[in-house]
Short mmCIF file of C-alpha atoms in Angstrom, two decimals:
data_model
loop_
_atom_site.label_atom_id
_atom_site.label_comp_id
_atom_site.label_asym_id
_atom_site.label_seq_id
_atom_site.Cartn_x
_atom_site.Cartn_y
_atom_site.Cartn_z
CA MET Z 28 82.18 -99.58 -29.17
CA LEU Z 29 83.01 -98.49 -25.63
CA CYS Z 30 85.37 -100.79 -23.75
CA TYR Z 31 86.18 -100.63 -20.07
CA LEU Z 32 88.78 -102.23 -17.90
CA PHE Z 33 88.67 -102.04 -14.16
CA CYS Z 34 104.58 -115.83 -27.83
CA ASN Z 35 105.87 -115.30 -30.92
CA LYS Z 36 109.56 -115.58 -31.93
CA PHE Z 37 109.93 -112.37 -33.89
CA SER Z 38 110.15 -108.79 -32.67
CA VAL Z 39 108.62 -105.63 -34.12
CA LEU Z 40 110.62 -102.42 -34.02
CA LEU Z 41 109.59 -99.39 -31.98
CA GLU Z 42 108.36 -97.40 -34.99
CA PHE Z 43 106.33 -94.64 -33.33
CA SER Z 44 108.88 -92.92 -31.12
CA SER Z 45 108.41 -89.90 -28.85
CA THR Z 46 109.56 -87.65 -31.70
CA ASP Z 47 106.98 -89.19 -34.02
CA ARG Z 48 104.04 -88.81 -31.66
CA THR Z 49 104.71 -85.30 -30.26
CA LEU Z 50 105.47 -81.84 -31.66
CA GLY Z 51 109.05 -82.96 -32.31
CA ILE Z 52 110.63 -80.21 -30.21
CA SER Z 53 113.44 -80.53 -27.69
CA ALA Z 54 112.94 -80.81 -23.96
CA GLN Z 55 114.66 -77.43 -23.59
CA VAL Z 56 112.12 -75.69 -25.80
CA ARG Z 57 109.23 -77.42 -24.03
CA LYS Z 58 110.41 -76.46 -20.55
CA SER Z 59 111.23 -72.88 -21.54
CA VAL Z 60 107.84 -72.24 -23.12
CA LEU Z 61 106.05 -73.77 -20.12
CA LYS Z 62 108.06 -71.53 -17.79
CA PHE Z 63 107.23 -68.49 -19.88
CA MET Z 64 103.51 -69.31 -19.73
CA ALA Z 65 103.79 -69.79 -15.98
CA LYS Z 66 105.41 -66.33 -15.76
CA VAL Z 67 108.53 -67.60 -14.03
CA ASP Z 68 110.77 -64.62 -13.21
CA ASP Z 69 114.10 -66.08 -14.35
CA VAL Z 70 112.93 -66.82 -17.89
CA ASP Z 71 114.93 -65.11 -20.67
CA VAL Z 72 112.28 -64.26 -23.26
CA GLN Z 73 114.80 -63.58 -26.02
CA SER Z 74 116.54 -66.91 -25.52
CA ILE Z 75 113.21 -68.73 -25.76
CA SER Z 76 112.54 -67.06 -29.09
CA SER Z 77 115.99 -68.09 -30.28
CA ILE Z 78 115.79 -71.78 -29.35
CA ALA Z 79 112.28 -72.08 -30.79
CA GLN Z 80 113.47 -71.11 -34.27
CA GLY Z 81 112.82 -73.77 -36.87
CA THR Z 82 110.11 -75.44 -34.80
CA CYS Z 83 106.34 -75.32 -35.16
CA LEU Z 84 106.26 -72.99 -32.13
CA GLU Z 85 108.50 -70.34 -33.69
CA LYS Z 86 105.71 -67.96 -34.76
CA ILE Z 87 103.72 -68.01 -31.52
CA VAL Z 88 106.84 -67.81 -29.33
CA THR Z 89 108.21 -64.87 -31.34
CA HIS Z 90 104.86 -63.09 -31.23
CA ALA Z 91 104.44 -63.71 -27.49
CA SER Z 92 107.99 -62.63 -26.65
CA GLN Z 93 107.49 -59.34 -28.48
CA ALA Z 94 104.23 -58.72 -26.65
CA ASN Z 95 105.62 -60.28 -23.45
CA HIS Z 96 102.23 -61.94 -23.02
CA ILE Z 97 100.35 -65.09 -24.05
CA PRO Z 98 96.53 -65.00 -24.00
CA ASP Z 99 94.80 -67.48 -21.70
CA TYR Z 100 93.23 -69.44 -24.57
CA TRP Z 101 96.71 -69.97 -26.04
CA ILE Z 102 98.04 -71.11 -22.67
CA ASP Z 103 95.41 -73.83 -22.39
CA LEU Z 104 96.19 -75.13 -25.90
CA LEU Z 105 99.98 -74.97 -25.54
CA THR Z 106 99.95 -76.57 -22.09
CA ASN Z 107 98.18 -79.63 -23.49
CA ILE Z 108 100.15 -80.03 -26.70
CA LEU Z 109 103.47 -79.59 -24.87
CA LYS Z 110 102.80 -82.50 -22.54
CA MET Z 111 104.38 -85.86 -23.30
CA SER Z 112 101.02 -87.38 -24.19
CA PRO Z 113 100.72 -88.41 -27.86
CA ILE Z 114 99.62 -85.36 -29.82
CA THR Z 115 96.92 -87.46 -31.48
CA SER Z 116 95.02 -87.42 -28.18
CA VAL Z 117 94.50 -83.66 -28.33
CA VAL Z 118 92.75 -83.43 -31.70
CA ASN Z 119 91.37 -85.97 -34.17
CA GLN Z 120 92.40 -86.14 -37.80
CA GLN Z 121 89.13 -84.89 -39.29
CA ALA Z 122 89.29 -81.74 -37.18
CA ILE Z 123 92.95 -81.02 -37.94
CA ASP Z 124 92.34 -81.61 -41.68
CA ASP Z 125 89.55 -79.03 -41.59
CA VAL Z 126 91.64 -76.46 -39.73
CA VAL Z 127 94.62 -76.85 -42.08
CA SER Z 128 92.40 -76.61 -45.17
CA LEU Z 129 91.13 -73.22 -43.97
CA GLY Z 130 94.67 -71.82 -43.91
CA SER Z 131 94.57 -68.25 -42.60
CA LYS Z 132 90.76 -68.18 -42.39
CA LEU Z 133 88.79 -68.47 -39.17
CA PRO Z 134 87.05 -71.83 -38.62
CA ASP Z 135 83.58 -72.06 -40.13
CA SER Z 136 80.52 -73.43 -38.30
CA ARG Z 137 81.12 -76.98 -39.57
CA THR Z 138 84.71 -77.02 -38.30
CA ILE Z 139 83.61 -75.57 -34.96
CA TYR Z 140 81.04 -78.36 -34.64
CA VAL Z 141 83.64 -81.04 -35.38
CA LEU Z 142 86.05 -79.51 -32.87
CA GLN Z 143 83.41 -79.27 -30.16
CA HIS Z 144 82.46 -82.94 -30.42
CA ASN Z 145 85.84 -84.52 -31.18
CA SER Z 146 88.55 -82.13 -30.00
CA PRO Z 147 87.41 -80.05 -26.99
CA ILE Z 148 90.91 -78.66 -26.32
CA PHE Z 149 91.09 -77.15 -29.80
CA PHE Z 150 87.44 -76.10 -29.57
CA ASN Z 151 88.15 -73.97 -26.48
CA PHE Z 152 90.95 -72.31 -28.44
CA ALA Z 153 88.90 -71.80 -31.62
CA LYS Z 154 86.13 -70.01 -29.70
CA TYR Z 155 88.43 -67.06 -28.99
CA MET Z 156 90.93 -67.05 -31.84
CA CYS Z 157 91.20 -64.11 -34.24
CA GLU Z 158 92.58 -63.93 -37.78
CA GLU Z 159 96.09 -63.26 -36.49
CA ASP Z 160 95.92 -66.47 -34.46
CA CYS Z 161 95.21 -68.45 -37.64
CA GLN Z 162 98.69 -67.68 -38.94
CA LEU Z 163 100.30 -68.44 -35.59
CA VAL Z 164 98.59 -71.80 -35.05
CA LEU Z 165 98.94 -73.06 -38.62
CA PRO Z 166 102.54 -74.41 -38.21
CA ILE Z 167 101.39 -76.33 -35.13
CA CYS Z 168 98.45 -77.79 -37.04
CA LEU Z 169 100.71 -78.78 -39.93
CA ARG Z 170 103.03 -80.61 -37.52
CA ILE Z 171 100.05 -82.44 -35.96
CA LEU Z 172 98.82 -83.37 -39.43
CA GLU Z 173 102.28 -84.73 -40.21
CA VAL Z 174 102.03 -86.97 -37.12
CA PHE Z 175 98.63 -88.23 -38.24
CA ASN Z 176 99.88 -88.94 -41.76
CA LYS Z 177 102.83 -90.90 -40.39
CA LEU Z 178 100.46 -92.83 -38.15
CA GLN Z 179 98.10 -93.64 -41.03
CA ASN Z 180 101.01 -95.07 -43.02
CA HIS Z 181 101.47 -97.78 -40.40
CA LYS Z 182 99.84 -101.13 -41.08
CA PRO Z 183 98.81 -103.59 -38.36
CA HIS Z 184 101.65 -106.01 -37.66
CA ASP Z 185 101.47 -109.71 -38.40
CA THR Z 186 101.49 -111.08 -34.86
CA GLY Z 187 101.42 -114.77 -35.70
CA SER Z 188 99.03 -117.50 -34.69
CA ALA Z 189 96.89 -117.46 -31.57
CA ALA Z 190 98.19 -118.92 -28.32
CA GLU Z 191 95.89 -119.98 -25.50
CA GLN Z 192 95.31 -117.27 -22.89
CA HIS Z 193 95.19 -118.66 -19.37
CA LEU Z 194 92.23 -117.84 -17.04
CA CYS Z 195 90.43 -115.89 -19.75
CA CYS Z 196 86.70 -115.97 -20.57
CA LEU Z 197 85.62 -113.90 -23.59
CA PRO Z 198 83.13 -116.21 -25.34
CA MET Z 199 81.90 -113.62 -27.84
CA LEU Z 200 85.43 -112.50 -28.67
CA PRO Z 201 87.39 -115.58 -29.77
CA GLN Z 202 91.13 -115.28 -30.10
CA LEU Z 203 92.08 -114.36 -33.67
CA CYS Z 204 95.86 -114.04 -33.56
CA GLY Z 205 98.87 -113.85 -31.29
CA ARG Z 206 99.99 -110.82 -29.32
CA GLY Z 207 103.36 -110.43 -31.02
CA SER Z 208 106.73 -109.60 -29.51
CA TYR Z 209 107.91 -105.99 -29.59
CA VAL Z 210 111.16 -104.18 -28.95
CA ALA Z 211 109.28 -101.83 -26.60
CA ASP Z 212 108.61 -104.79 -24.30
CA SER Z 213 112.27 -104.89 -23.33
CA LEU Z 214 112.77 -101.12 -22.91
CA GLN Z 215 112.78 -99.38 -19.55
CA PRO Z 216 109.52 -97.45 -18.92
CA SER Z 217 111.46 -94.19 -18.54
CA LYS Z 218 112.42 -94.38 -22.20
CA HIS Z 219 108.87 -93.89 -23.43
CA SER Z 220 106.71 -93.07 -20.41
CA LEU Z 221 104.38 -90.21 -19.54
CA SER Z 222 104.70 -87.72 -16.74
CA CYS Z 223 101.19 -88.61 -15.56
CA SER Z 224 100.99 -89.44 -11.85
CA LYS Z 225 98.31 -92.09 -12.36
CA VAL Z 226 99.73 -95.42 -11.16
CA PHE Z 227 98.41 -98.94 -10.73
CA HIS Z 228 97.73 -100.22 -7.24
CA SER Z 229 100.83 -102.41 -7.03
CA SER Z 230 100.15 -103.24 -3.37
CA LEU Z 231 96.84 -104.94 -4.14
CA THR Z 232 96.46 -108.56 -5.11
CA PRO Z 233 95.53 -109.31 -8.74
CA GLY Z 234 91.83 -109.39 -9.58
CA LEU Z 235 89.60 -109.50 -12.66
CA PHE Z 236 89.99 -107.43 -15.79
CA THR Z 237 86.56 -106.87 -17.39
CA LEU Z 238 85.30 -105.43 -20.68
CA HIS Z 239 81.89 -103.80 -21.04
CA CYS Z 240 79.82 -102.16 -23.73
CA GLN Z 241 78.17 -98.80 -23.07
CA HIS Z 242 74.93 -100.56 -22.06
CA GLY Z 243 76.60 -102.32 -19.15
CA ILE Z 244 76.88 -105.77 -20.76
CA CYS Z 245 80.09 -107.55 -19.75
CA TYR Z 246 81.86 -109.15 -22.73
CA GLY Z 247 83.97 -111.28 -20.43
CA PHE Z 248 86.92 -111.19 -18.10
CA GLN Z 249 90.57 -112.04 -17.67
CA ALA Z 250 91.70 -113.34 -14.29
CA LEU Z 251 95.00 -111.64 -13.51
CA ASP Z 252 97.90 -113.68 -12.20
CA LYS Z 253 99.96 -110.57 -11.48
CA VAL Z 254 99.47 -106.83 -10.94
CA GLU Z 255 97.43 -105.11 -13.65
CA SER Z 256 99.32 -103.33 -16.44
CA PRO Z 257 98.49 -101.90 -19.89
CA ASN Z 258 99.69 -105.19 -21.36
CA THR Z 259 96.49 -106.93 -20.21
CA ALA Z 260 94.28 -104.55 -22.16
CA PHE Z 261 96.63 -104.39 -25.13
CA THR Z 262 96.77 -108.19 -25.43
CA ILE Z 263 92.99 -108.59 -25.38
CA PHE Z 264 92.34 -105.86 -27.93
CA ARG Z 265 95.16 -106.95 -30.22
CA THR Z 266 94.38 -110.68 -30.17
CA ARG Z 267 90.57 -110.70 -30.07
CA PHE Z 268 89.39 -107.68 -32.09
CA PRO Z 269 89.66 -107.79 -35.92
CA LYS Z 270 89.62 -104.00 -35.78
CA ALA Z 271 90.46 -101.82 -32.80
CA PRO Z 272 87.44 -100.13 -31.12
CA SER Z 273 86.85 -96.52 -32.13
CA VAL Z 274 86.68 -95.50 -28.45
CA ILE Z 275 88.28 -97.13 -25.42
CA ILE Z 276 87.38 -95.76 -21.99
CA TYR Z 277 89.75 -97.00 -19.32
CA ASP Z 278 90.91 -95.65 -15.97
CA ASN Z 279 94.52 -95.58 -17.20
CA ALA Z 280 93.88 -94.74 -20.85
CA CYS Z 281 96.82 -92.33 -21.09
CA HIS Z 282 99.34 -95.11 -20.44
CA LEU Z 283 97.42 -97.64 -22.53
CA HIS Z 284 97.46 -95.18 -25.46
CA LEU Z 285 101.21 -94.76 -25.25
CA TYR Z 286 101.76 -98.48 -24.69
CA SER Z 287 99.73 -99.32 -27.80
CA LEU Z 288 101.41 -96.75 -30.07
CA ASN Z 289 104.84 -98.00 -29.00
CA ARG Z 290 103.95 -101.50 -30.17
CA ASP Z 291 101.33 -101.60 -32.92
CA PRO Z 292 100.41 -98.04 -33.99
CA GLY Z 293 98.89 -99.31 -37.21
CA PHE Z 294 96.24 -101.29 -35.35
CA PHE Z 295 95.27 -98.49 -32.93
CA LYS Z 296 95.70 -95.52 -35.28
CA ASN Z 297 91.97 -94.69 -35.40
CA THR Z 298 91.20 -95.37 -31.73
CA GLN Z 299 90.38 -92.64 -29.22
CA PHE Z 300 91.53 -93.34 -25.65
CA LEU Z 301 89.62 -91.66 -22.80
CA VAL Z 302 89.61 -91.79 -19.00
CA ASP Z 303 86.26 -92.27 -17.28
CA LYS Z 304 84.83 -89.43 -15.22
CA PHE Z 305 85.32 -91.19 -11.88
CA HIS Z 306 89.07 -91.75 -12.27
CA TRP Z 307 90.03 -88.52 -14.03
CA LYS Z 308 90.75 -86.75 -10.74
CA ASN Z 309 93.70 -89.13 -10.22
CA HIS Z 310 95.44 -88.00 -13.40
CA LYS Z 311 98.07 -85.27 -13.11
CA GLY Z 312 100.44 -84.49 -15.95
CA CYS Z 313 98.75 -86.02 -19.01
CA SER Z 314 96.68 -84.19 -21.60
CA ASP Z 315 93.23 -82.93 -20.58
CA ALA Z 316 92.00 -84.40 -23.87
CA TYR Z 317 91.78 -87.80 -22.13
CA ASN Z 318 89.00 -86.50 -19.87
CA ALA Z 319 85.76 -88.14 -21.05
CA ARG Z 320 83.74 -85.41 -19.33
CA LEU Z 321 84.81 -82.88 -22.00
CA TYR Z 322 83.08 -84.72 -24.86
CA PRO Z 323 79.41 -83.79 -25.50
CA ALA Z 324 78.77 -87.10 -27.29
CA LEU Z 325 79.48 -88.94 -24.02
CA ALA Z 326 77.23 -86.74 -21.86
CA GLY Z 327 74.57 -89.44 -21.65
CA VAL Z 328 76.97 -92.38 -21.47
CA ASN Z 329 77.66 -94.03 -18.13
CA THR Z 330 81.45 -94.12 -18.22
CA GLN Z 331 81.52 -95.64 -14.74
CA VAL Z 332 79.79 -98.87 -15.75
CA ALA Z 333 82.97 -100.88 -15.21
CA GLU Z 334 83.42 -99.48 -11.71
CA GLN Z 335 79.80 -100.32 -10.88
CA SER Z 336 80.25 -103.83 -12.24
CA ASN Z 337 83.39 -104.29 -10.17
CA SER Z 338 81.48 -103.39 -7.01
CA ARG Z 339 79.05 -106.21 -7.77
CA LEU Z 340 81.90 -108.62 -8.41
CA ASN Z 341 83.28 -107.80 -4.98
CA ARG Z 342 80.43 -109.84 -3.52
CA LEU Z 343 82.18 -112.95 -4.82
CA ARG Z 344 85.45 -112.26 -3.07
CA GLY Z 345 84.75 -114.26 0.05
CA THR Z 346 83.17 -117.12 -1.89
CA VAL Z 347 85.79 -117.69 -4.57
CA SER Z 348 88.97 -116.85 -2.64
CA TYR Z 349 89.74 -120.46 -1.72
CA MET Z 350 88.27 -122.23 -4.74
CA THR Z 351 90.23 -124.33 -7.17
CA GLU Z 352 90.99 -122.72 -10.51
CA CYS Z 353 88.26 -124.72 -12.25
CA ASN Z 354 85.56 -123.86 -9.71
CA PHE Z 355 86.68 -120.23 -9.62
CA MET Z 356 86.23 -119.82 -13.38
CA LYS Z 357 82.83 -121.55 -13.36
CA SER Z 358 81.55 -119.42 -10.48
CA VAL Z 359 82.60 -116.12 -12.04
CA LYS Z 360 81.20 -117.15 -15.45
CA LEU Z 361 77.85 -118.01 -13.89
CA PHE Z 362 77.73 -114.74 -11.93
CA VAL Z 363 78.64 -112.58 -14.95
CA SER Z 364 76.21 -114.45 -17.22
CA TYR Z 365 73.32 -113.98 -14.79
CA LYS Z 366 74.07 -110.27 -14.32
CA ASN Z 367 74.24 -109.83 -18.09
CA ILE Z 368 70.80 -111.41 -18.53
CA LEU Z 369 69.35 -109.03 -15.94
CA GLN Z 370 71.09 -106.07 -17.56
CA ARG Z 371 69.82 -106.95 -21.03
CA ALA Z 372 66.28 -107.01 -19.67
CA THR Z 373 66.88 -103.55 -18.20
CA VAL Z 374 68.00 -102.05 -21.51
CA GLY Z 375 65.08 -103.63 -23.40
CA VAL Z 376 66.48 -106.52 -25.42
CA LYS Z 377 64.02 -108.34 -27.68
CA SER Z 378 63.03 -111.87 -26.72
CA SER Z 379 64.71 -113.47 -29.75
CA GLN Z 380 67.99 -111.77 -28.91
CA GLU Z 381 67.63 -112.77 -25.28
CA GLU Z 382 67.15 -116.41 -26.24
CA GLU Z 383 70.24 -116.40 -28.44
CA TYR Z 384 72.24 -114.73 -25.66
CA VAL Z 385 71.26 -117.34 -23.06
CA VAL Z 386 72.13 -120.21 -25.39
CA ARG Z 387 75.53 -118.78 -26.11
CA HIS Z 388 76.28 -118.37 -22.44
CA ARG Z 389 75.18 -121.91 -21.76
CA ASN Z 390 77.83 -122.95 -24.26
CA ILE Z 391 80.44 -121.48 -21.94
CA PHE Z 392 79.85 -124.43 -19.65
CA GLY Z 393 79.85 -126.95 -22.50
CA ARG Z 394 76.10 -127.63 -22.40
#
């Protein structure tokens, strides 16, 4: 399922910390290796090799320092895994399991296929790697596998009973549970934030948060009463989905991924977060693995469907701006319902399905 975006009294601990979700190396090691790859003149190669001892980067750093060179395909891989993005964004578990099981052997055709479709960053590395690289990359793969195993051990939290969500219309996704209260909610963003430059438009007035399937059908919307944040998406997915979607495409997926892992990693452990093709150019500093354009399986998918839907919703701005809350909700529901019916006809929905769909949307208005 592709999803797009345009309280309880107990708290849950922050269980998936920055150490848990990354390579588990110090900031000093990270910065030194990045400087070495950037060929900064004042870098002491020997000191880098010394501080990297005991980490998953020890073998590649030692090898590179002796040769005083890192191949380009290694630079691309290391640059992405050294970013503060969760390491689980760079490669999926099936691919890393396959690579680790091969040990010192080069990836076979099956593993290459899995990497190409699910882990393009690792695929670009695997295309050029030699047998010597297998030994060098294995400690890194084992560390990533450790992160995945820790993530899989997490169970979805009990978030309590459902509480009514104000100005929300998701008729096909009834509320199943509460959002929950988490320790991460009270932490400063700097404690667990990314270095990505993508920011929300804090100067704009709140609007509508919409969810779509890959065929352009709008599941519903949430009217925002304050500036958009990852909490809006997190709350909808956590309270209305019995199981998290396998793929979420969102213009700020990097922050939503981190936000979700800091609160309920057990619920989102098998979800892939991607940024749509239109908004990717605004991202600087997060892993390239979030770029939906890199995934062959999404080549024929319109990842900009939410943006296109939002442009149609803009036609309502002048009409609904001064409406009462009740009239506002009814007008937007009617508009979205009508556009959905037209869209379903475009994608070739059978008449019986169309009839059921219309009836359900009539129920929105209590008829």
